[in-house]
Amino acid sequence: MHDHARPTPDTPFPAARTSDLSRLAAAETARIEAAAGAPVKLSRRLFMGAAGLTLAVALAPRASRAQDAAGAAPGASLSAFLDIRPDGTVELRSPFVEGGQGIHTAMAQLVAEELDLDIAAMEVVTAPAGTDYQILGGMRMTGGSSSVRGGHMTMRRLGAAARSMLIDAAAEKLGVPAGELTTRPGEVAHEASGRALPYGELAGAASLGEVPADVTLKQDGFRYIGARVPRMDLRDKSTGKARYGIDSTVPDMLHAAVRHAPRRGMAPEAPANQAEVEAMRGVHSVHLLPDAVAVCAERWYLARRAVEALEISWTEGEAERPMPADFSSAAFRQALDAADGESAEAEAKGDALGALAGAGTVIEATYTAPMLVHGQLEPPSAIASFDADGGLELNMPNQAPEMFQAAAAAMTGLAPEKITVVSPGLGGFFGRHFPYADSNPWPQAVTLARATGRPVKVLWTREEEFLRDAMRPVGHAKFRAALDADGMPVALAADLVGEGPTGRWWGAPPGKDGSAVEGVTGKPYAIPNVRVGQRFVANPAAIGYWRSVGHSMHDYFYESFLDELALAGGKDPMALRRALLADNPRLIALLDAVETLSGGWRPGPYEMEGTTRARGLAMASPFGSEVATIAEVSLDAGQVRAHRIWVAIDPGSAVNPSTIEAQVRGAVALGLSQTLLEEVVYEGGEPLARNFDMYQILSRDMMPAVEVAIVESGAPMGGIGEPGLPGVGGAVANAAATLTGVRARATPLINVDFTSQG
Amino acid sequence: MKLTVNGETRDLDIEPDTPLLWAIREELELQGTKYGCGIGMCGACTVMIDGVATRSCVTPVDGLESAEITTIEAIETDPVGARVVEAWVKHEVAQCGYCQSGQVMATVAMLRENPRATAEDAAYAISNLCRCGTYNAIDAALADLTSKA
Ligand code: FES
Ligand code: FES
């Protein structure tokens, strides 16, 4: 059942570029892991490239990279990834972008482990766009919780190969057999003669040496893998030194501020006061864009002041996806509920519909979840600069450099290799920075750079971001389930109504769009008859990936409904899950772990510190990891308050436990934020909230204490960035139901009246 | 007009209604202070004006000519600031880090007023938002700081 509907290599859309990438990365991980332990065969042809491998590339890194780039498979060219400098420091070019998830540190841990280097000697930068870095089955992105599990073996092989070449170079220099040499952090040592050579001195010779046909990876004695290595960016991020896209500059650039059409699809008319605004201080020029107005100026705040001053009227314009003038989120929810089109099968076993038709006890429920903005704290920006040869450099927050390169090539007609993508550190991302057409600022920057003949940096205000973010889609699920005479579920059918981002952006058809169903599909419970389908209804809004994608709502739906079945069947929620997982020792162990962590399963209600509290349980199987979550809540002035949340997570194996705990805590915060508070409301085709005043997100006083237990089952490595999120909604809603008797079938819970019954 | 930031006085050719945030970021080119919302909701732009944590995005420079403004760039020159930074590093608080200049500034200002501030005090005194959800780690760092106070 884990092997739920997902694209296969022959499906007509790029399977790898979806949230289903998680599955692909997991398969890749499993494949590579099967080879770990035995020497990993490295194809010489792939590893070396045409002109031999260059390793000591500190003096002329670009030239050397070019030399061995030809013909190298992604992840195979050492010099694309590593510069070992004469001073012994090492630059690692990470395929993955750092946005607080600790990926640069994790990559450094993996390389340093095999290279035998003190991690303090490593510097990590994000690699430019290029095929060398497309190491996730031929593609590259920072998302789908795929970076470590999809990239860890590549990084280890690179480190091991570099170490082997340094040893060979030392053998040559010292005139001893390589077999007599060992390494100590940062140097090759000849114990017999007491001599040692630092890596920095060997790198030049090593670059001319033989590339190992295969490398042996470490089996044990790990120094960094599995260790609590502090993230490398902590000090810079605590002292204001860290730099983000918003801080990027290029010489001679203009700053642009924009105002978007309040409704997508509207176009600006020439502003009545354009001349006046053009005369405002610092203003370079005023521009009408298809669905926005822009002002370029010598300072951003002057550009913003000017663009705010423009008197604009908006008329119906041209847009690929105009927002209907009468669109409202409330009416859309009703339309989803009333939709009766075909349900494309996404997952099936047994005969759920037959079993339901003949069942004595059938439980039905409909669950919904609203659209959400990403709310990453750094607003989007982009710099476009053309060089004298017509090449384009784009400097912007992004989770997938090559995808933006391709999109920019399509827009400008330039060859992709004429487009450089610079990827700054991200001030939060959560799925925000994939190419979502006009939901990203870079096309405006390109247009304005062309119009002005100068580099242009576009920075969106929070208000303009709220008008153009590619939102988490609306979720809507209709469940039916049958219980047998003992109260056990014997059949479950669910239709997910709506549209997923993988369908929107990559053409995945209904039934094969994991993002539209995951979290209702892929559940591990031994219910003999199951059918899950997607009933496609197009969402007129811009939609995108949001941390944990479909899981961000679907696991809440499913786990809440499962608690409804437990109640109807007279079962305890923990006991029911244990019964349905009796044949799954990995998940029984996970339930044991979360039970222990929380001090024993205790649904409540019970009294504590002057409040009446209850606990709820939920499980999720997202991105190759397994998660069990327990939440403890009370009611505070009619609103749900979460006091403590316990998460047991089994990612198979762990590279950095500290990072895992931090990611789980952060994911819990975001999951709780959306469960309690968040909702994008549209009326008349426009979103009501334009900033954090009307769109509340979790604040410090609402944050529960989160405790995390990491279980390493040894299963193939799963993801970390997202899996902590999907269990939160179900656990909180289930706790609230136990506490109040009110079953919340829609988020956010702030809209639910928990005092109405119970 | 004159602006004194981190002990240095500069003469700036800016309009009086310029938000302090943009004077700091664009005129003084101190980029550690961040823009998150521009309406005083998120706290990413927090600086100290005469020791008081202030949201610079909604504070015009007008009237600040005699004020002492401190930004994150100078925080380690303050003894409390240096301790807060160490606690932030030790407890691995930052994730994306975008809110953390503001979190550090707000915490320093609070601890100067109340060296024994508890997590509960802070939950009400400091409303800086963190979308990465680092609140538990912030509380751990704070507890460490106040236990030694
Ligand atoms: S940017 Fe000033 S409070 Fe958000
Ligand atoms: S660390 Fe990312 S917003 Fe706080």
Short mmCIF file of C-alpha atoms in Angstrom, two decimals, chain A residues 99-100 229-231 233-235 237-244 246-247 249 255 281 299-302 304-305 373-379 426-428 430 459-463 546-547 641 658 662-663 665-666 669-670 673 678 691-693 695 697-701 703-706, chain B residues 13-15 17-19 22-23 25-27 29-39 41-42 44 72-73 75-76 85-86 88-89 91-101 103-104 107 110 118-119 122-124 126-139 142:
data_model
loop_
_atom_site.label_atom_id
_atom_site.label_comp_id
_atom_site.label_asym_id
_atom_site.label_seq_id
_atom_site.Cartn_x
_atom_site.Cartn_y
_atom_site.Cartn_z
CA GLY A 99 17.32 27.84 3.53
CA GLY A 100 17.73 26.90 7.16
CA VAL A 229 27.44 18.65 13.93
CA PRO A 230 26.46 22.30 14.53
CA ARG A 231 25.16 24.00 11.41
CA ASP A 233 25.61 29.16 9.26
CA LEU A 234 24.57 29.72 12.87
CA ARG A 235 26.87 32.58 13.79
CA LYS A 237 22.56 34.16 11.10
CA SER A 238 22.74 35.34 14.71
CA THR A 239 24.73 38.49 13.92
CA GLY A 240 23.04 39.80 10.78
CA LYS A 241 25.88 38.74 8.50
CA ALA A 242 23.98 36.14 6.51
CA ARG A 243 23.00 37.36 3.06
CA TYR A 244 19.79 36.64 1.21
CA ILE A 246 16.92 40.73 -0.73
CA ASP A 247 20.52 41.75 0.03
CA THR A 249 23.24 43.72 -5.56
CA HIS A 255 15.51 49.02 -7.99
CA ARG A 281 12.68 61.94 -6.35
CA ARG A 299 16.50 53.26 -4.29
CA TRP A 300 13.85 50.68 -3.63
CA TYR A 301 11.98 52.75 -1.10
CA LEU A 302 11.83 55.60 -3.60
CA ARG A 304 7.93 51.98 -3.79
CA ARG A 305 6.84 55.44 -2.78
CA VAL A 373 0.16 31.40 1.42
CA HIS A 374 3.72 30.28 2.03
CA GLY A 375 4.48 33.25 4.25
CA GLN A 376 8.24 32.72 4.05
CA LEU A 377 9.55 35.72 5.91
CA GLU A 378 11.73 36.98 3.07
CA PRO A 379 9.62 38.53 0.33
CA LEU A 426 16.76 31.52 1.29
CA GLY A 427 14.87 33.44 3.97
CA GLY A 428 12.44 30.55 4.20
CA PHE A 430 8.53 25.88 2.04
CA LEU A 459 11.47 43.31 -4.75
CA TRP A 460 7.86 42.55 -3.96
CA THR A 461 6.27 44.03 -0.90
CA ARG A 462 4.44 41.60 1.33
CA GLU A 463 1.19 42.96 -0.09
CA TRP A 546 3.59 24.06 0.22
CA ARG A 547 5.68 22.27 2.83
CA ARG A 641 -4.41 25.73 22.52
CA SER A 658 20.24 18.09 15.70
CA ALA A 662 15.12 21.38 14.45
CA GLN A 663 13.34 20.51 11.22
CA ARG A 665 10.06 21.37 15.51
CA GLY A 666 9.82 23.86 12.67
CA ALA A 669 5.11 24.96 14.14
CA LEU A 670 4.03 25.41 10.53
CA SER A 673 -0.07 27.40 12.37
CA GLU A 678 -4.35 30.10 8.42
CA ASN A 691 -0.27 41.02 4.86
CA PHE A 692 0.24 39.35 8.23
CA ASP A 693 -2.28 41.64 9.90
CA TYR A 695 -3.41 36.56 7.75
CA ILE A 697 0.54 32.98 11.53
CA LEU A 698 1.75 31.16 14.63
CA SER A 699 3.35 33.45 17.16
CA ARG A 700 5.59 32.60 20.05
CA ASP A 701 2.85 32.56 22.67
CA MET A 703 4.02 27.56 20.35
CA PRO A 704 3.80 24.28 22.21
CA ALA A 705 6.81 22.50 23.63
CA VAL A 706 7.78 19.98 20.97
CA ASP B 13 20.11 63.28 2.01
CA ILE B 14 16.73 61.69 2.64
CA GLU B 15 13.15 62.77 3.14
CA ASP B 17 9.18 60.36 6.10
CA THR B 18 11.70 57.75 4.94
CA PRO B 19 11.23 54.64 7.06
CA TRP B 22 15.23 51.76 4.38
CA ALA B 23 17.61 54.46 5.54
CA ARG B 25 19.41 49.20 4.48
CA GLU B 26 19.80 51.43 1.46
CA GLU B 27 21.58 54.59 2.61
CA GLU B 29 24.04 49.74 3.51
CA LEU B 30 23.63 47.84 6.73
CA GLN B 31 21.71 44.85 5.50
CA GLY B 32 21.41 42.75 8.64
CA THR B 33 18.11 44.47 9.44
CA LYS B 34 15.40 42.79 7.39
CA TYR B 35 12.18 43.69 5.66
CA GLY B 36 9.40 41.17 6.24
CA CYS B 37 6.04 42.92 6.25
CA GLY B 38 6.53 46.67 6.34
CA ILE B 39 3.56 47.17 8.67
CA MET B 41 3.67 42.88 12.30
CA CYS B 42 6.69 40.59 11.97
CA ALA B 44 12.24 41.30 11.16
CA ILE B 72 22.38 43.92 14.65
CA GLU B 73 25.78 44.77 13.16
CA ILE B 75 25.09 43.92 18.80
CA GLU B 76 28.20 42.07 19.92
CA VAL B 85 24.52 35.86 20.31
CA GLU B 86 26.53 33.14 22.07
CA TRP B 88 21.77 31.75 19.96
CA VAL B 89 24.74 29.91 18.47
CA HIS B 91 21.26 26.50 21.05
CA GLU B 92 21.35 26.43 17.25
CA VAL B 93 18.39 28.78 17.14
CA ALA B 94 18.51 30.03 13.57
CA GLN B 95 17.03 28.11 10.71
CA CYS B 96 16.62 30.31 7.65
CA GLY B 97 17.81 33.09 9.92
CA TYR B 98 15.75 35.80 8.29
CA CYS B 99 13.89 36.73 11.47
CA GLN B 100 16.85 36.28 13.77
CA SER B 101 18.38 39.76 13.60
CA GLN B 103 14.77 38.17 17.49
CA VAL B 104 18.23 38.91 18.84
CA THR B 107 15.79 39.75 23.25
CA MET B 110 14.16 42.81 26.93
CA THR B 118 11.09 34.03 31.61
CA ALA B 119 9.82 32.36 28.47
CA ALA B 122 9.04 36.84 26.51
CA ALA B 123 5.97 35.34 24.88
CA TYR B 124 4.12 38.52 25.69
CA ILE B 126 8.30 39.81 22.12
CA SER B 127 5.92 39.32 19.23
CA ASN B 128 8.53 38.79 16.52
CA LEU B 129 7.34 36.14 14.11
CA CYS B 130 9.40 33.18 12.97
CA ARG B 131 8.00 31.25 10.03
CA CYS B 132 10.60 28.52 10.51
CA GLY B 133 9.20 27.88 13.97
CA THR B 134 12.35 28.35 16.03
CA TYR B 135 10.38 29.43 19.11
CA ASN B 136 11.38 26.39 21.22
CA ALA B 137 15.06 26.99 20.55
CA ILE B 138 14.66 30.70 21.31
CA ASP B 139 13.10 29.76 24.66
CA LEU B 142 16.60 32.51 26.83
#
